[in-house]
């Protein structure tokens, strides 16, 4: 029986380009590279982890699958243990966004080797998207997975050139969404923060998990605001926090309304 993945890891696997040699950073139990090689998506893979314990389990699973000759197992801090031109696809999944950024920062000289990266930051997705944009890489596909009560953004990143076709396909819709939000919010920085937080392509698709995520974030912000309002004597810091939360609530409400309007007017792309 072939390796079966969680919903989250399946979304990651679906973004790996067939025929690529993948480096799985933070491979843990090795399930992702086993799946990719077993299914014939990747001819070879390198499974890497900073921890010896999970790496030993990965070795056992790879051996049990009979894939020792096609999946190398390597102790490595991020991409440090990867040789030049050894892989053309990199997966960095299952870790916090700041750790993802740290790994990319450490391996700047190796990023040119990759045609693509699949990133799945489990926190700070806005910082990861901002980092990708700042370093002239391009997100051309995104998914948003809801599994076991948590949301997981999955980003497909092109490292060599901007995906012109995909960008052109979505340009008109994304510009409409951006203009609507900009008219209401009045600040480009706030609009960009929304796009970085939830993902341009997730918003563009009217992703089924997006509304659920927005409603969750709206509920959390309201709870914070209520807790702050109960304080009898508010300090300057608390007042500033209340203003910040109110702005956040306004942004979420507007994005919810904009999504509804675009879906109703058939402007949102559906795959």
Tab-separated table of C-alpha atoms in Angstrom:
chain	number	residue	atom	x	y	z
A	1	UNK	CA	0.000	0.000	0.000
A	2	UNK	CA	1.334	3.420	-0.922
A	3	UNK	CA	1.961	6.239	1.515
A	4	UNK	CA	-1.190	8.183	2.428
A	5	UNK	CA	-0.771	11.822	3.406
A	6	UNK	CA	-2.689	14.144	5.696
A	7	UNK	CA	-4.839	16.791	3.995
A	8	UNK	CA	-2.150	19.384	4.729
A	9	UNK	CA	0.706	17.351	3.280
A	10	UNK	CA	-1.398	16.334	0.287
A	11	UNK	CA	-1.877	20.013	-0.544
A	12	UNK	CA	1.898	20.461	-0.336
A	13	UNK	CA	2.514	17.410	-2.548
A	14	UNK	CA	0.021	18.665	-5.134
A	15	UNK	CA	2.177	21.765	-5.685
A	16	UNK	CA	5.379	19.826	-6.480
A	17	UNK	CA	6.016	19.824	-10.233
A	18	UNK	CA	6.181	16.311	-11.723
A	19	UNK	CA	9.683	15.328	-12.812
A	20	UNK	CA	11.454	17.535	-10.300
A	21	UNK	CA	14.016	16.361	-7.772
A	22	UNK	CA	12.741	17.528	-4.407
A	23	UNK	CA	14.538	18.470	-1.218
A	24	UNK	CA	12.169	18.107	1.733
A	25	UNK	CA	13.408	20.379	4.521
A	26	UNK	CA	12.202	19.299	7.947
A	27	UNK	CA	11.091	15.936	6.562
A	28	UNK	CA	10.120	14.584	9.999
A	29	UNK	CA	8.939	11.004	9.287
A	30	UNK	CA	9.749	11.151	5.579
A	31	UNK	CA	6.153	10.670	4.472
A	32	UNK	CA	6.180	13.417	1.835
A	33	UNK	CA	9.245	12.272	-0.167
A	34	UNK	CA	8.049	8.661	0.063
A	35	UNK	CA	4.698	9.679	-1.432
A	36	UNK	CA	6.268	11.794	-4.183
A	37	UNK	CA	8.640	9.024	-5.286
A	38	UNK	CA	6.118	6.179	-4.922
A	39	UNK	CA	3.595	8.040	-7.067
A	40	UNK	CA	6.181	8.744	-9.753
A	41	UNK	CA	5.924	12.503	-9.234
A	42	UNK	CA	9.620	12.814	-8.416
A	43	UNK	CA	12.345	10.461	-9.642
A	44	UNK	CA	14.490	11.189	-6.580
A	45	UNK	CA	14.345	13.093	-3.320
A	46	UNK	CA	16.503	14.264	-0.443
A	47	UNK	CA	14.882	14.021	2.999
A	48	UNK	CA	16.498	16.432	5.458
A	49	UNK	CA	15.920	17.269	9.103
A	50	UNK	CA	17.803	19.042	11.874
A	51	UNK	CA	16.800	16.410	14.437
A	52	UNK	CA	18.352	12.959	14.578
A	53	UNK	CA	15.286	11.251	16.101
A	54	UNK	CA	12.767	12.041	13.343
A	55	UNK	CA	15.464	11.373	10.742
A	56	UNK	CA	15.939	7.834	12.065
A	57	UNK	CA	12.202	7.233	11.758
A	58	UNK	CA	12.328	8.625	8.209
A	59	UNK	CA	15.120	6.158	7.399
A	60	UNK	CA	12.995	3.288	8.703
A	61	UNK	CA	9.954	4.336	6.670
A	62	UNK	CA	12.018	4.852	3.507
A	63	UNK	CA	13.665	1.455	3.922
A	64	UNK	CA	10.282	-0.200	4.515
A	65	UNK	CA	9.036	1.366	1.272
A	66	UNK	CA	12.087	-0.013	-0.574
A	67	UNK	CA	13.239	3.452	-1.628
A	68	UNK	CA	16.756	3.648	-0.168
A	69	UNK	CA	18.213	3.980	-3.661
A	70	UNK	CA	15.964	6.931	-4.583
A	71	UNK	CA	15.597	8.921	-1.343
A	72	UNK	CA	18.698	10.147	0.458
A	73	UNK	CA	18.382	10.903	4.160
A	74	UNK	CA	20.534	13.666	5.568
A	75	UNK	CA	21.000	15.496	8.869
A	76	UNK	CA	20.927	19.192	8.005
A	77	UNK	CA	20.146	22.591	9.460
A	78	UNK	CA	17.795	23.922	6.801
A	79	UNK	CA	19.351	23.765	3.341
A	80	UNK	CA	22.926	23.802	4.620
A	81	UNK	CA	23.472	20.098	3.940
A	82	UNK	CA	22.223	20.231	0.363
A	83	UNK	CA	24.849	20.187	-2.379
A	84	UNK	CA	24.819	22.657	-5.245
A	85	UNK	CA	22.341	21.709	-8.005
A	86	UNK	CA	21.304	18.570	-6.133
A	87	UNK	CA	17.591	19.425	-6.302
A	88	UNK	CA	15.418	21.787	-8.318
A	89	UNK	CA	12.377	21.806	-6.038
A	90	UNK	CA	12.408	22.611	-2.320
A	91	UNK	CA	9.656	21.975	0.225
A	92	UNK	CA	9.760	23.841	3.531
A	93	UNK	CA	6.684	22.792	5.480
A	94	UNK	CA	5.471	22.112	8.993
A	95	UNK	CA	7.289	24.952	10.764
A	96	UNK	CA	6.717	28.560	11.789
A	97	UNK	CA	6.976	31.375	9.289
A	98	UNK	CA	9.972	32.977	10.973
A	99	UNK	CA	11.815	29.659	10.761
A	100	UNK	CA	10.939	29.437	7.058
A	101	UNK	CA	12.388	32.921	6.533
A	102	UNK	CA	15.504	32.022	8.546
A	103	UNK	CA	16.099	28.958	6.355
A	104	UNK	CA	15.731	31.043	3.191
A	105	UNK	CA	18.036	33.728	4.583
A	106	UNK	CA	20.737	31.160	5.391
A	107	UNK	CA	20.561	29.669	1.903
A	108	UNK	CA	20.419	32.744	-0.343
A	109	UNK	CA	23.252	31.464	-2.552
A	110	UNK	CA	21.383	28.177	-3.168
A	111	UNK	CA	17.950	29.568	-4.022
A	112	UNK	CA	18.930	30.074	-7.647
A	113	UNK	CA	19.231	26.268	-7.964
A	114	UNK	CA	15.507	25.839	-7.499
A	115	UNK	CA	12.832	26.286	-10.123
A	116	UNK	CA	10.219	26.271	-7.375
A	117	UNK	CA	9.661	26.180	-3.650
A	118	UNK	CA	6.596	24.992	-1.785
A	119	UNK	CA	6.256	26.805	1.529
A	120	UNK	CA	3.771	25.964	4.262
A	121	UNK	CA	4.305	28.435	7.123
A	122	UNK	CA	2.288	27.528	10.206
A	123	UNK	CA	2.535	31.057	11.604
A	124	UNK	CA	3.348	34.560	10.335
A	125	UNK	CA	2.239	33.900	6.732
A	126	UNK	CA	2.141	37.657	6.061
A	127	UNK	CA	5.851	37.932	6.860
A	128	UNK	CA	6.654	35.005	4.563
A	129	UNK	CA	4.683	36.483	1.662
A	130	UNK	CA	6.309	39.851	2.225
A	131	UNK	CA	9.765	38.239	2.274
A	132	UNK	CA	9.096	36.395	-0.985
A	133	UNK	CA	8.024	39.639	-2.661
A	134	UNK	CA	10.972	41.602	-1.270
A	135	UNK	CA	13.504	39.121	-2.635
A	136	UNK	CA	12.031	39.106	-6.149
A	137	UNK	CA	10.378	35.721	-5.988
A	138	UNK	CA	6.784	35.188	-7.039
A	139	UNK	CA	3.840	33.317	-5.596
A	140	UNK	CA	1.797	31.958	-8.509
A	141	UNK	CA	-0.474	29.496	-6.670
A	142	UNK	CA	-1.827	29.209	-3.160
A	143	UNK	CA	-4.021	26.858	-1.200
A	144	UNK	CA	-5.591	27.179	2.235
A	145	UNK	CA	-6.129	23.927	4.100
A	146	UNK	CA	-8.423	23.522	7.093
A	147	UNK	CA	-7.544	20.410	9.067
A	148	UNK	CA	-8.170	19.427	12.695
A	149	UNK	CA	-9.351	22.929	13.593
A	150	UNK	CA	-6.341	24.736	12.109
A	151	UNK	CA	-5.656	26.679	8.905
A	152	UNK	CA	-2.561	25.966	6.838
A	153	UNK	CA	-1.544	28.238	3.929
A	154	UNK	CA	0.403	26.531	1.154
A	155	UNK	CA	2.403	28.707	-1.265
A	156	UNK	CA	3.922	27.744	-4.613
A	157	UNK	CA	6.852	30.075	-5.224
A	158	UNK	CA	8.652	30.635	-8.543
A	159	UNK	CA	12.266	31.606	-7.972
A	160	UNK	CA	13.592	32.353	-11.466
A	161	UNK	CA	11.021	34.467	-13.286
A	162	UNK	CA	7.612	35.939	-12.792
A	163	UNK	CA	4.844	33.576	-13.997
A	164	UNK	CA	3.459	36.011	-16.572
A	165	UNK	CA	0.562	33.870	-17.734
A	166	UNK	CA	-0.822	33.259	-14.280
A	167	UNK	CA	-0.244	36.847	-13.226
A	168	UNK	CA	-2.085	38.121	-16.307
A	169	UNK	CA	-5.007	35.784	-15.681
A	170	UNK	CA	-5.604	37.137	-12.214
A	171	UNK	CA	-4.446	40.726	-12.693
A	172	UNK	CA	-7.856	42.204	-13.507
A	173	UNK	CA	-9.677	40.518	-10.621
A	174	UNK	CA	-6.962	41.248	-8.090
A	175	UNK	CA	-6.858	44.878	-9.197
A	176	UNK	CA	-10.625	45.126	-8.733
A	177	UNK	CA	-10.387	43.687	-5.246
A	178	UNK	CA	-7.446	45.945	-4.385
A	179	UNK	CA	-9.236	49.048	-5.688
A	180	UNK	CA	-12.416	48.276	-3.750
A	181	UNK	CA	-10.464	47.800	-0.526
A	182	UNK	CA	-8.293	50.849	-1.171
A	183	UNK	CA	-11.354	53.031	-1.681
A	184	UNK	CA	-12.731	51.927	1.676
A	185	UNK	CA	-9.519	51.796	3.712
A	186	UNK	CA	-7.689	54.695	2.094
A	187	UNK	CA	-4.214	53.265	2.716
A	188	UNK	CA	-2.242	51.036	0.350
A	189	UNK	CA	-0.270	49.612	3.290
A	190	UNK	CA	-3.444	48.282	4.934
A	191	UNK	CA	-4.609	46.678	1.696
A	192	UNK	CA	-1.220	45.054	1.144
A	193	UNK	CA	-1.237	43.742	4.705
A	194	UNK	CA	-4.582	42.054	4.021
A	195	UNK	CA	-3.213	40.479	0.845
A	196	UNK	CA	-0.109	39.306	2.692
A	197	UNK	CA	-2.143	37.919	5.584
A	198	UNK	CA	-4.673	35.925	3.541
A	199	UNK	CA	-2.973	35.521	0.155
A	200	UNK	CA	-3.764	37.129	-3.182
A	201	UNK	CA	-4.683	33.858	-4.867
A	202	UNK	CA	-6.736	32.618	-1.929
A	203	UNK	CA	-8.720	35.867	-2.112
A	204	UNK	CA	-8.902	35.725	-5.907
A	205	UNK	CA	-10.336	32.213	-5.914
A	206	UNK	CA	-12.929	32.942	-3.282
A	207	UNK	CA	-11.361	29.954	-1.534
A	208	UNK	CA	-13.947	27.972	0.451
A	209	UNK	CA	-11.798	28.075	3.602
A	210	UNK	CA	-11.236	31.846	3.447
A	211	UNK	CA	-14.616	32.897	4.815
A	212	UNK	CA	-14.247	30.446	7.692
A	213	UNK	CA	-10.823	31.883	8.482
A	214	UNK	CA	-12.091	35.475	8.320
A	215	UNK	CA	-15.015	34.672	10.616
A	216	UNK	CA	-12.607	33.059	13.083
A	217	UNK	CA	-10.321	36.102	13.011
A	218	UNK	CA	-13.307	38.427	13.409
A	219	UNK	CA	-14.470	36.503	16.482
A	220	UNK	CA	-10.995	36.623	18.028
A	221	UNK	CA	-10.684	40.358	17.417
A	222	UNK	CA	-14.110	41.001	18.993
A	223	UNK	CA	-13.125	39.002	22.065
A	224	UNK	CA	-9.940	41.053	22.443
A	225	UNK	CA	-11.891	44.288	22.048
A	226	UNK	CA	-14.446	43.226	24.649
A	227	UNK	CA	-11.698	42.325	27.116
A	228	UNK	CA	-10.013	45.699	26.593
A	229	UNK	CA	-13.320	47.549	27.007
A	230	UNK	CA	-13.919	45.990	30.426
A	231	UNK	CA	-10.885	47.671	31.901
A	232	UNK	CA	-11.923	50.524	34.164
A	233	UNK	CA	-8.819	52.625	33.704
A	234	UNK	CA	-7.308	52.354	30.263
A	235	UNK	CA	-3.725	53.293	29.681
A	236	UNK	CA	-2.313	54.758	26.494
A	237	UNK	CA	-1.034	51.356	25.426
A	238	UNK	CA	-4.473	49.781	25.897
A	239	UNK	CA	-6.126	52.616	23.962
A	240	UNK	CA	-3.657	52.127	21.126
A	241	UNK	CA	-4.374	48.406	21.146
A	242	UNK	CA	-8.138	49.078	20.962
A	243	UNK	CA	-7.639	51.315	17.929
A	244	UNK	CA	-5.506	48.630	16.306
A	245	UNK	CA	-8.138	45.935	16.905
A	246	UNK	CA	-10.929	48.168	15.575
A	247	UNK	CA	-8.929	48.751	12.402
A	248	UNK	CA	-8.443	44.992	12.093
A	249	UNK	CA	-12.177	44.400	12.458
A	250	UNK	CA	-12.878	46.972	9.764
A	251	UNK	CA	-10.445	45.261	7.392
A	252	UNK	CA	-11.942	41.813	7.986
A	253	UNK	CA	-15.489	43.116	7.509
A	254	UNK	CA	-14.572	44.832	4.255
A	255	UNK	CA	-12.782	41.755	2.912
A	256	UNK	CA	-15.797	39.594	3.768
A	257	UNK	CA	-18.128	42.037	2.025
A	258	UNK	CA	-15.840	42.347	-0.994
A	259	UNK	CA	-15.612	38.582	-1.363
A	260	UNK	CA	-19.387	38.246	-1.230
A	261	UNK	CA	-19.868	40.962	-3.864
A	262	UNK	CA	-17.295	39.446	-6.212
A	263	UNK	CA	-18.777	35.966	-5.912
A	264	UNK	CA	-22.296	37.264	-6.547
A	265	UNK	CA	-21.153	39.191	-9.632
A	266	UNK	CA	-19.229	36.151	-10.963
A	267	UNK	CA	-15.934	38.036	-10.889
A	268	UNK	CA	-14.150	35.538	-8.692
A	269	UNK	CA	-12.326	32.800	-10.559
A	270	UNK	CA	-13.377	29.236	-9.933
A	271	UNK	CA	-11.116	26.347	-10.898
